[in-house]
CSV table of C-alpha atoms and ligand atoms in Angstrom, one decimal:
chain,number,residue,atom,x,y,z
L,159,MET,CA,104.7,296.1,106.2
L,160,LYS,CA,105.7,299.7,105.6
L,161,ILE,CA,104.4,302.3,108.1
L,162,ARG,CA,103.0,304.2,105.1
L,163,THR,CA,100.8,301.2,104.1
L,164,LYS,CA,99.9,300.6,107.7
L,165,ILE,CA,98.8,304.2,108.2
L,166,ALA,CA,96.8,304.1,105.0
L,167,ILE,CA,95.0,300.9,105.9
L,168,GLN,CA,94.3,301.9,109.5
L,169,PHE,CA,92.9,305.3,108.4
L,170,SER,CA,90.8,303.7,105.7
L,171,ILE,CA,89.4,301.2,108.1
L,172,ILE,CA,88.5,303.9,110.7
L,173,VAL,CA,86.8,306.1,108.0
L,174,SER,CA,84.9,303.0,106.6
L,175,ILE,CA,83.6,302.1,110.0
L,176,ILE,CA,82.5,305.6,110.8
L,177,LEU,CA,80.9,305.9,107.3
L,178,LEU,CA,79.2,302.5,107.7
L,179,CYS,CA,77.7,303.5,111.1
L,180,PHE,CA,76.6,306.8,109.6
L,181,SER,CA,74.9,305.2,106.6
L,182,LEU,CA,73.2,302.5,108.7
L,183,SER,CA,71.8,305.2,111.1
L,184,ILE,CA,70.5,307.3,108.2
L,185,TYR,CA,68.9,304.2,106.7
L,186,PHE,CA,67.2,303.0,109.9
L,187,PHE,CA,66.2,306.5,110.9
L,188,THR,CA,64.6,307.1,107.5
L,189,GLU,CA,62.9,303.7,107.6
L,190,SER,CA,61.4,304.2,111.0
L,191,SER,CA,60.2,307.7,110.2
L,192,LEU,CA,58.6,306.5,106.9
L,193,ILE,CA,56.8,303.7,108.7
L,194,GLU,CA,55.6,306.0,111.4
L,195,ARG,CA,54.3,308.5,108.8
L,196,PHE,CA,52.5,305.8,106.9
L,197,TYR,CA,50.9,304.3,110.1
L,198,VAL,CA,49.7,307.8,111.0
L,199,ARG,CA,48.1,308.1,107.6
L,200,ILE,CA,46.3,304.8,107.8
L,201,PHE,CA,45.2,305.6,111.3
L,202,ASN,CA,43.7,308.9,110.2
L,203,HIS,CA,41.9,307.3,107.3
L,204,ALA,CA,40.5,304.5,109.6
L,205,SER,CA,39.3,307.0,112.2
L,206,THR,CA,37.8,309.4,109.6
L,207,THR,CA,35.8,306.4,108.1
L,208,ALA,CA,34.6,305.3,111.6
L,209,ARG,CA,33.7,308.9,112.5
L,210,LEU,CA,31.6,309.5,109.3
L,211,LEU,CA,29.8,306.2,109.9
L,212,SER,CA,29.2,306.8,113.6
L,213,ASP,CA,28.6,310.6,113.9
L,214,VAL,CA,27.0,311.7,110.6
L,215,ASP,CA,23.5,310.5,110.3
L,216,GLU,CA,23.2,311.3,106.7
L,217,ILE,CA,26.0,308.9,105.8
L,218,ASP,CA,25.3,305.2,105.4
L,219,ASN,CA,27.3,302.3,104.0
L,220,LYS,CA,26.7,303.0,100.4
L,221,LEU,CA,27.4,306.8,100.6
L,222,LEU,CA,30.6,306.0,102.5
L,223,ALA,CA,31.7,303.5,99.8
L,224,LEU,CA,31.0,306.2,97.2
L,225,ILE,CA,33.0,308.8,99.2
L,226,ASP,CA,35.8,306.3,99.6
L,227,LYS,CA,35.9,305.5,95.9
L,228,SER,CA,36.1,309.1,94.9
L,229,SER,CA,38.7,310.0,97.6
L,230,THR,CA,42.0,311.3,96.1
L,231,SER,CA,44.0,310.8,99.2
L,232,LYS,CA,43.5,307.0,99.3
L,233,LEU,CA,46.5,305.0,100.1
L,234,PRO,CA,47.7,302.2,97.8
L,235,GLU,CA,45.6,299.0,98.2
L,236,GLU,CA,43.8,300.7,101.1
L,237,ALA,CA,41.2,298.4,102.7
L,238,ILE,CA,39.1,299.5,105.7
L,239,GLN,CA,36.7,297.3,107.5
L,240,VAL,CA,34.4,298.6,110.3
L,241,TYR,CA,32.9,296.2,112.9
L,242,THR,CA,30.4,296.7,115.7
L,243,LEU,CA,31.6,295.8,119.2
L,244,ASP,CA,29.9,292.3,118.7
L,245,ASP,CA,32.1,291.7,115.7
L,246,SER,CA,29.6,292.1,112.9
L,247,LEU,CA,30.9,293.8,109.8
L,248,VAL,CA,29.2,297.1,109.1
L,249,PHE,CA,31.4,298.5,106.4
L,250,SER,CA,34.1,297.4,104.0
L,251,ASN,CA,35.4,299.5,101.1
L,252,LEU,CA,36.7,296.5,99.2
L,253,LYS,CA,35.9,292.8,99.1
L,254,PRO,CA,35.8,291.9,102.9
L,255,VAL,CA,38.6,289.9,104.3
L,256,VAL,CA,38.0,287.6,107.2
L,257,TYR,CA,40.1,288.6,110.2
L,258,PRO,CA,40.4,286.2,113.2
L,259,LYS,CA,38.2,287.0,116.2
L,260,SER,CA,41.4,287.2,118.3
L,261,LEU,CA,42.6,290.2,116.3
L,262,LEU,CA,39.3,292.1,116.9
L,263,ASP,CA,39.4,291.1,120.6
L,264,GLU,CA,43.0,292.4,120.9
L,265,ILE,CA,41.9,295.7,119.4
L,266,LYS,CA,39.1,296.0,121.9
L,267,VAL,CA,41.6,295.4,124.7
L,268,LYS,CA,44.5,297.5,123.5
L,269,LYS,CA,42.4,300.2,121.8
L,270,GLU,CA,45.0,300.7,119.1
L,271,ILE,CA,47.4,298.2,117.4
L,272,ARG,CA,49.7,298.4,114.4
L,273,ARG,CA,51.6,295.6,112.7
L,274,GLU,CA,52.8,294.2,109.5
L,275,ASN,CA,50.3,292.0,107.8
L,276,GLY,CA,52.1,290.2,105.0
L,277,LYS,CA,53.3,292.8,102.5
L,278,LYS,CA,50.9,295.4,104.0
L,279,GLU,CA,50.7,297.5,107.1
L,280,LEU,CA,47.7,297.0,109.4
L,281,VAL,CA,46.2,299.4,111.9
L,282,GLY,CA,43.4,298.4,114.3
L,283,LEU,CA,41.6,300.9,116.5
L,284,LEU,CA,38.7,301.0,118.9
L,285,PHE,CA,36.7,304.1,117.8
L,286,LYS,CA,34.4,305.7,120.4
L,287,GLY,CA,31.9,307.9,118.4
L,288,LYS,CA,29.0,310.1,119.6
L,289,LEU,CA,26.4,307.5,118.6
L,290,HIS,CA,28.2,304.2,118.1
L,291,ASP,CA,31.5,302.5,119.0
L,292,TYR,CA,33.3,300.6,116.3
L,293,VAL,CA,36.3,298.4,115.8
L,294,VAL,CA,38.2,299.5,112.7
L,295,VAL,CA,40.8,297.4,110.8
L,296,ALA,CA,42.6,299.2,108.0
L,297,THR,CA,45.4,297.9,105.8
L,298,ALA,CA,47.4,299.5,103.0
L,299,SER,CA,50.6,299.0,101.2
L,300,ASP,CA,53.4,301.5,101.5
L,301,GLU,CA,54.9,301.0,98.0
L,302,ALA,CA,56.2,304.6,97.7
L,303,GLY,CA,57.9,304.4,101.1
L,304,LYS,CA,59.5,301.0,100.3
L,305,GLU,CA,60.7,302.3,96.9
L,306,GLU,CA,62.1,305.4,98.6
L,307,LEU,CA,64.0,303.1,101.1
L,308,ARG,CA,65.3,300.9,98.2
L,309,SER,CA,66.7,303.9,96.4
L,310,LEU,CA,68.1,305.3,99.6
L,311,LYS,CA,69.8,302.0,100.2
L,312,SER,CA,71.4,301.8,96.8
L,313,ARG,CA,72.5,305.4,97.0
L,314,LEU,CA,74.1,304.8,100.4
L,315,VAL,CA,75.9,301.6,99.2
L,316,ILE,CA,77.3,303.3,96.1
L,317,GLY,CA,78.2,306.3,98.1
L,318,PHE,CA,79.9,304.1,100.7
L,319,PHE,CA,82.1,302.4,98.2
L,320,ILE,CA,83.0,305.6,96.4
L,321,VAL,CA,84.0,307.4,99.7
L,322,VAL,CA,86.0,304.3,100.8
L,323,ALA,CA,87.9,304.2,97.5
L,324,ILE,CA,88.6,308.0,97.7
L,325,THR,CA,89.7,307.5,101.4
L,326,ILE,CA,92.1,304.7,100.5
L,327,ILE,CA,93.7,306.7,97.6
L,328,SER,CA,93.9,309.9,99.6
L,329,SER,CA,95.2,308.2,102.8
L,330,MET,CA,98.0,306.6,100.7
L,331,VAL,CA,98.9,310.0,99.2
L,332,PHE,CA,98.6,311.6,102.7
L,333,ALA,CA,100.7,309.0,104.4
L,334,LYS,CA,103.4,309.2,101.7
L,335,GLN,CA,103.4,313.0,102.1
L,336,ALA,CA,103.5,312.8,105.9
L,337,LEU,CA,106.4,310.3,105.8
L,338,LYS,CA,108.4,312.2,103.2
L,339,PRO,CA,110.7,313.8,105.8
L,340,ILE,CA,111.4,310.4,107.3
L,341,ASN,CA,112.5,309.1,103.9
L,342,SER,CA,114.8,312.1,103.5
L,343,VAL,CA,116.3,311.4,106.9
L,344,ILE,CA,116.8,307.7,105.9
L,345,LYS,CA,118.6,308.8,102.7
L,346,GLN,CA,120.9,311.2,104.7
L,347,ILE,CA,121.6,308.4,107.3
L,348,ASP,CA,122.6,306.1,104.4
L,349,ASP,CA,125.3,308.6,103.4
L,350,ILE,CA,126.9,308.5,106.8
L,351,SER,CA,129.6,305.8,107.0
L,352,ALA,CA,131.8,304.7,109.9
L,353,ASN,CA,134.7,306.2,107.9
L,354,ASP,CA,133.2,309.6,107.9
L,355,LEU,CA,131.1,310.5,110.9
L,356,SER,CA,131.5,314.3,110.3
L,357,LYS,CA,128.2,314.5,108.3
L,358,ARG,CA,125.0,315.6,110.0
L,359,ILE,CA,121.3,315.3,109.2
L,360,ASP,CA,119.3,318.3,108.2
L,361,GLU,CA,117.4,319.4,111.4
L,362,GLY,CA,114.7,321.3,109.4
L,363,ASN,CA,112.5,323.6,111.5
L,364,LYS,CA,113.9,322.2,114.8
L,365,THR,CA,110.4,321.9,116.2
L,366,ASP,CA,108.4,319.0,114.8
L,367,GLU,CA,109.0,315.4,115.7
L,368,ILE,CA,111.1,314.5,112.7
L,369,ALA,CA,113.4,317.5,113.4
L,370,GLN,CA,113.7,316.4,117.0
L,371,LEU,CA,114.6,312.9,115.9
L,372,SER,CA,117.2,314.3,113.6
L,373,MET,CA,118.6,316.5,116.4
L,374,LYS,CA,118.8,313.5,118.7
L,375,PHE,CA,120.5,311.4,116.0
L,376,ASN,CA,123.0,314.3,115.4
L,377,GLU,CA,123.8,314.4,119.1
L,378,MET,CA,124.4,310.6,119.0
L,379,LEU,CA,126.7,311.1,115.9
L,380,GLU,CA,128.6,313.8,117.8
L,381,ARG,CA,129.2,311.4,120.7
L,382,LEU,CA,130.1,308.5,118.4
L,383,GLN,CA,132.5,310.7,116.4
L,384,LYS,CA,134.2,311.9,119.5
L,385,SER,CA,134.7,308.4,120.8
L,386,PHE,CA,135.8,307.1,117.4
L,387,GLU,CA,138.3,309.9,117.2
L,388,GLN,CA,139.6,309.3,120.7
L,389,GLN,CA,140.1,305.6,119.9
L,390,ARG,CA,141.7,306.4,116.5
L,391,ASP,CA,144.0,309.0,118.2
L,392,PHE,CA,145.0,306.5,120.8
L,393,VAL,CA,145.8,303.8,118.2
L,394,THR,CA,147.7,306.3,116.0
L,395,HIS,CA,149.8,307.6,118.9
L,396,ALA,CA,150.5,304.1,120.2
L,397,SER,CA,151.7,302.9,116.9
L,398,HIS,CA,153.7,306.1,116.3
L,399,GLU,CA,155.3,305.7,119.7
L,400,LEU,CA,156.1,302.0,119.0
L,401,ARG,CA,157.6,302.7,115.5
L,402,THR,CA,160.6,304.9,116.8
L,403,PRO,CA,162.0,302.4,119.4
L,404,LEU,CA,161.3,299.5,117.0
L,405,ALA,CA,163.2,301.3,114.2
L,406,SER,CA,166.2,301.9,116.5
L,407,LEU,CA,166.0,298.4,117.8
L,408,LYS,CA,166.1,297.1,114.2
L,409,SER,CA,169.2,299.2,113.3
L,410,GLU,CA,171.0,298.2,116.5
L,411,ILE,CA,170.3,294.5,115.7
L,412,GLU,CA,171.6,295.1,112.1
L,413,LEU,CA,174.7,296.7,113.6
L,414,GLY,CA,175.1,293.7,115.9
L,415,LEU,CA,174.8,291.3,113.0
L,416,ASP,CA,177.6,293.1,111.2
L,417,ASP,CA,180.0,292.0,114.0
L,418,GLU,CA,182.2,289.2,112.5
L,419,LYS,CA,183.2,287.9,116.0
L,420,LEU,CA,179.6,286.9,116.7
L,421,SER,CA,179.2,283.2,117.4
L,422,GLU,CA,176.9,281.2,115.2
L,423,SER,CA,174.3,280.6,117.9
L,424,HIS,CA,174.2,284.3,118.8
L,425,ARG,CA,173.9,285.3,115.1
L,426,GLU,CA,171.0,282.9,114.7
L,427,THR,CA,169.3,284.4,117.8
L,428,LEU,CA,169.9,288.0,116.6
L,429,GLN,CA,168.5,287.0,113.1
L,430,ASN,CA,165.3,285.6,114.8
L,431,ILE,CA,164.9,288.8,116.8
L,432,HIS,CA,165.5,290.9,113.6
L,433,PHE,CA,162.7,288.9,111.9
L,434,ASP,CA,160.3,289.5,114.8
L,435,VAL,CA,161.1,293.2,115.0
L,436,GLN,CA,160.6,293.5,111.2
L,437,ARG,CA,157.1,291.9,111.7
L,438,LEU,CA,156.3,294.2,114.6
L,439,ILE,CA,157.2,297.2,112.4
L,440,GLU,CA,154.9,295.9,109.7
L,441,LEU,CA,152.2,295.3,112.2
L,442,SER,CA,152.4,298.8,113.7
L,443,ASN,CA,152.4,300.3,110.2
L,444,ASN,CA,149.3,298.3,109.3
L,445,ILE,CA,147.5,299.3,112.5
L,446,LEU,CA,148.4,302.9,111.8
L,447,GLN,CA,146.9,302.6,108.3
L,448,LEU,CA,143.8,301.0,109.6
L,449,ALA,CA,143.2,303.7,112.2
L,450,ARG,CA,143.9,306.6,109.8
L,451,PRO,CA,140.8,308.2,108.2
L,452,PHE,CA,140.6,307.5,104.5
L,453,ASN,CA,138.2,309.8,102.7
L,454,SER,CA,138.2,311.8,99.5
L,455,ASN,CA,138.8,315.1,101.3
L,456,ILE,CA,142.1,313.8,102.6
L,457,LEU,CA,143.4,311.6,99.8
L,458,ILE,CA,144.6,312.9,96.4
L,459,PHE,CA,142.7,311.2,93.6
L,460,ASN,CA,143.9,311.1,90.0
L,461,GLU,CA,142.6,309.5,86.8
L,462,LEU,CA,144.0,305.9,86.8
L,463,ARG,CA,144.0,303.4,83.9
L,464,VAL,CA,143.2,300.2,85.8
L,465,ASP,CA,144.8,297.9,83.1
L,466,GLU,CA,148.0,299.9,83.1
L,467,VAL,CA,148.2,299.7,86.9
L,468,MET,CA,147.6,295.9,86.7
L,469,PHE,CA,150.3,295.3,84.0
L,470,GLN,CA,152.8,297.4,86.0
L,471,LEU,CA,152.0,295.4,89.2
L,472,GLN,CA,152.4,292.2,87.2
L,473,SER,CA,155.9,293.1,86.2
L,474,ASP,CA,156.9,294.4,89.7
L,475,LEU,CA,155.5,291.4,91.5
L,476,GLN,CA,156.8,288.9,89.0
L,477,LYS,CA,160.3,290.1,89.9
L,478,LYS,CA,159.6,289.7,93.6
L,479,TYR,CA,157.9,286.3,93.3
L,480,GLN,CA,160.1,284.7,90.6
L,481,GLU,CA,159.0,281.1,91.2
L,482,CYS,CA,155.3,282.2,90.8
L,483,ARG,CA,153.2,283.0,87.7
L,484,ILE,CA,151.1,286.2,87.6
L,485,ASN,CA,148.7,286.3,84.6
L,486,VAL,CA,146.8,289.4,83.4
L,487,ASP,CA,143.9,289.0,81.0
L,488,PHE,CA,140.9,291.0,79.8
L,489,GLU,CA,137.4,289.4,80.1
L,490,LYS,CA,136.0,292.0,77.7
L,491,ILE,CA,137.6,294.4,75.3
L,492,ALA,CA,136.8,298.1,76.0
L,493,ASN,CA,136.1,300.3,73.0
L,494,ASN,CA,136.3,303.4,75.2
L,495,ASP,CA,139.3,304.3,77.5
L,496,GLU,CA,136.9,305.7,80.2
L,497,LEU,CA,135.5,302.2,80.8
L,498,LEU,CA,138.8,301.2,82.3
L,499,THR,CA,139.6,304.5,84.0
L,500,ILE,CA,138.8,305.3,87.6
L,501,MET,CA,139.4,308.2,90.0
L,502,GLY,CA,141.8,306.8,92.5
L,503,ASN,CA,144.9,307.1,94.7
L,504,GLU,CA,147.5,305.1,92.8
L,505,LEU,CA,149.5,304.1,95.9
L,506,LEU,CA,146.5,302.8,97.7
L,507,ILE,CA,145.1,301.0,94.7
L,508,ARG,CA,148.4,299.3,94.2
L,509,GLN,CA,148.5,298.4,97.9
L,510,VAL,CA,145.0,296.7,97.6
L,511,PHE,CA,146.1,294.5,94.6
L,512,ILE,CA,149.5,293.7,96.1
L,513,ASN,CA,147.7,292.4,99.2
L,514,LEU,CA,145.2,290.4,97.2
L,515,ILE,CA,147.9,288.9,94.8
L,516,SER,CA,150.2,288.1,97.7
L,517,ASN,CA,147.4,286.4,99.5
L,518,SER,CA,146.6,284.3,96.4
L,519,LEU,CA,150.2,283.2,96.2
L,520,LYS,CA,150.5,282.7,100.0
L,521,TYR,CA,147.3,280.6,100.2
L,522,SER,CA,147.9,278.3,97.2
L,523,GLU,CA,150.4,275.5,96.5
L,524,ILE,CA,150.6,275.9,92.7
L,525,LYS,CA,151.6,279.5,93.1
L,526,GLN,CA,149.7,280.9,90.1
L,527,VAL,CA,147.3,283.9,90.1
L,528,TRP,CA,145.1,285.4,87.4
L,529,ILE,CA,144.2,289.1,87.2
L,530,LEU,CA,141.0,289.3,85.1
L,531,ILE,CA,139.9,292.8,84.0
L,532,ASP,CA,136.2,293.3,83.2
L,533,PHE,CA,133.7,296.2,83.2
L,534,ASP,CA,130.0,296.8,83.3
L,535,ARG,CA,127.7,299.8,82.9
L,536,LYS,CA,128.9,301.4,86.1
L,537,ASN,CA,132.1,299.7,87.3
L,538,VAL,CA,135.5,298.4,86.4
L,539,ASN,CA,135.6,294.9,87.9
L,540,ILE,CA,139.0,293.4,88.7
L,541,LYS,CA,139.1,289.7,89.7
L,542,ILE,CA,142.0,288.2,91.5
L,543,LYS,CA,141.7,284.4,91.1
L,544,ASP,CA,143.7,281.6,92.5
L,545,LYS,CA,143.4,277.8,92.6
L,546,GLY,CA,144.6,277.7,96.2
L,547,ILE,CA,143.3,276.2,99.4
L,548,GLY,CA,140.0,278.2,99.3
L,549,ILE,CA,138.0,279.6,102.2
L,550,HIS,CA,135.4,277.9,104.3
L,551,ALA,CA,131.8,279.3,103.6
L,552,ASN,CA,131.4,280.3,107.3
L,553,ASP,CA,134.6,282.5,107.1
L,554,LEU,CA,133.7,284.4,103.9
L,555,GLU,CA,131.9,287.2,105.8
L,556,LYS,CA,134.5,287.5,108.5
L,557,ILE,CA,137.7,287.7,106.6
L,558,PHE,CA,137.3,291.4,106.0
L,559,GLU,CA,137.2,292.1,109.8
L,560,PRO,CA,140.5,293.3,111.3
L,561,PHE,CA,142.6,290.6,112.9
L,562,TYR,CA,140.4,287.7,111.7
L,563,ARG,CA,142.4,284.8,110.3
L,564,SER,CA,140.5,281.6,109.3
L,565,GLN,CA,141.6,278.1,110.1
L,566,ASN,CA,143.3,277.8,106.6
L,567,ALA,CA,145.8,280.5,107.6
L,568,ILE,CA,147.4,278.4,110.4
L,569,GLY,CA,151.0,278.0,109.6
L,570,ARG,CA,151.1,280.8,107.1
L,571,GLU,CA,152.5,284.3,108.0
L,572,GLY,CA,150.2,287.2,108.5
L,573,PHE,CA,148.2,289.3,111.0
L,574,GLY,CA,144.7,289.2,109.5
L,575,ILE,CA,144.7,292.9,108.7
L,576,GLY,CA,145.4,293.0,105.0
L,577,LEU,CA,141.8,292.5,103.8
L,578,ALA,CA,140.4,295.0,106.3
L,579,ILE,CA,142.8,297.6,104.9
L,580,CYS,CA,141.8,296.6,101.3
L,581,LYS,CA,138.1,297.0,102.2
L,582,LYS,CA,138.8,300.4,103.8
L,583,ILE,CA,140.7,301.6,100.7
L,584,ILE,CA,138.0,300.4,98.3
L,585,ASP,CA,135.2,301.9,100.4
L,586,ALA,CA,137.1,305.3,100.2
L,587,HIS,CA,137.0,304.9,96.4
L,588,GLY,CA,133.2,304.3,96.4
L,589,GLY,CA,133.7,300.7,95.4
L,590,LYS,CA,133.1,297.2,96.7
L,591,ILE,CA,135.2,294.2,97.3
L,592,ILE,CA,133.6,290.7,97.4
L,593,VAL,CA,134.8,287.2,97.6
L,594,SER,CA,133.6,283.9,96.3
L,595,SER,CA,135.5,280.7,97.2
L,596,GLU,CA,135.2,276.9,97.2
L,597,PHE,CA,137.0,275.3,100.0
L,598,GLY,CA,140.0,273.3,98.7
L,599,LYS,CA,139.6,274.6,95.1
L,600,GLY,CA,140.4,278.3,95.1
L,601,SER,CA,139.1,281.8,95.6
L,602,VAL,CA,138.1,284.8,93.6
L,603,PHE,CA,138.3,288.3,95.0
L,604,THR,CA,136.4,290.9,92.9
L,605,VAL,CA,137.1,294.6,93.3
L,606,SER,CA,134.5,296.9,91.6
L,607,ILE,CA,135.2,300.6,91.3
L,608,PRO,CA,133.1,303.2,89.4
L,609,HIS,CA,134.6,304.1,86.1
L,610,LEU,CA,134.5,307.4,84.4
L,611,SER,CA,132.1,306.4,81.6
L,612,ILE,CA,128.9,306.6,83.8
A,89,ADP,P1,146.5,287.5,106.5
A,89,ADP,O1,146.6,287.0,105.2
A,89,ADP,O2,147.6,288.4,107.0
A,89,ADP,O3,146.1,286.5,107.5
A,89,ADP,P2,144.3,289.0,105.4
A,89,ADP,O4,143.4,290.1,106.0
A,89,ADP,O5,145.0,289.3,104.2
A,89,ADP,O6,145.2,288.5,106.5
A,89,ADP,O7,143.3,287.8,105.2
A,89,ADP,C1,142.4,287.4,106.2
A,89,ADP,C2,142.2,285.9,106.1
A,89,ADP,O8,141.5,285.6,104.9
A,89,ADP,C3,143.4,285.0,106.0
A,89,ADP,O9,143.9,284.8,107.3
A,89,ADP,C4,143.0,283.8,105.2
A,89,ADP,O10,142.4,282.9,106.2
A,89,ADP,C5,141.9,284.3,104.3
A,89,ADP,N1,142.3,284.6,102.9
A,89,ADP,C6,142.6,285.7,102.4
A,89,ADP,N2,142.9,285.6,101.1
A,89,ADP,C7,142.9,284.3,100.8
A,89,ADP,C8,143.1,283.4,99.6
A,89,ADP,N3,143.4,284.0,98.5
A,89,ADP,N4,142.8,282.1,99.7
A,89,ADP,C9,142.5,281.6,100.9
A,89,ADP,N5,142.3,282.3,102.0
A,89,ADP,C10,142.5,283.6,102.0
């Protein structure tokens, strides 16, 4: 999961939990204060009724019932029943309800009780008047309070979902915004290749965390570049140093071979040494080429017609490998020259295809190779196809590594460097080289290089 999504989810969960707690506390706080207020009102009504009955001589049951009827502050379904201490009912504003004796006893003991009685609220109180003491049981229904709670609940639920939806959207936008600098660092890192470690990442304001990460990365690049350069310098110097003595060794052997008095066995020995020295020269040249940096700042690039280069190569190599057949064919006909034109260094491009074609001939018995020219929206694709010994699936990834030779190469000449050089050259041209092969049936190497018609 991307960090962006993770941050958005975590942030939304935290906000939702806080919001849920907040909504619940508002709901329960409002509920308890509404209930409390309602009980206080029933209690006041109950004690006023008892006081009128007990302390005002002029008021009897009937008058009290009349007062109660005309009262404007009555609560919904309000029912008040007044009992003497020996449980005989002295007043009831509505049709009397029979309460259990235990309830009246409990009121006498506790002096005041409150509880839910079905859908109504019930208050019981022991009233001590100037003339009489009474037990009062009053009930009423808090419809308005319940309605208020219901509407509060639906407002809180709708509000909760709206705020959560807004939080999810805004946290995704926020996370994307916050991680934008990281995406830009990733893009810049993508542009840095092993062939060109000179690029650096933008260090921005040099203070925030991303800038510090970029600075650390740049420091690491600096160290890597230094050690790469040291390694490259060492290899370059070593192969340079080797080339001079090898070249003089080669010419001395050639001089020796010119001597007519040389015995047959000595001639054969010298010829073997000459062959080995020639191989060593080739090897040091290849190593030098592998170590040398190849990038567009150093190389001279020109417009190249790929099909022309291929036909030229066909005729050059056909002369060298007379017993072999090199075929060139178009897979598609281009109606625009630019589709077959690339920006490239002709010498290096030729070297890539000489390597690939020579390999195809070296690793096949029927000594035939097909050069197939194709293109797509972005690239010219040149396929070098053979019906040779093929490459084992496990080796396909590794054959582009320097000095890797697969099992099929045993008994055939080579150092395992050719494909590594090809890859390096094609990388420097912004292209790609891939291989597909079936063991025992043949291989296809496809080189794709951007054409000018993009
Ligand atoms: P070399 O041919 O000198 O060994 P390369 O770098 O050119 O080195 O090739 C690396 C390895 O890839 C070879 O050793 C061989 O095993 C394999 N390979 C390359 N081209 C082919 C091909 N056309 N058919 C079969 N195997 C190949």
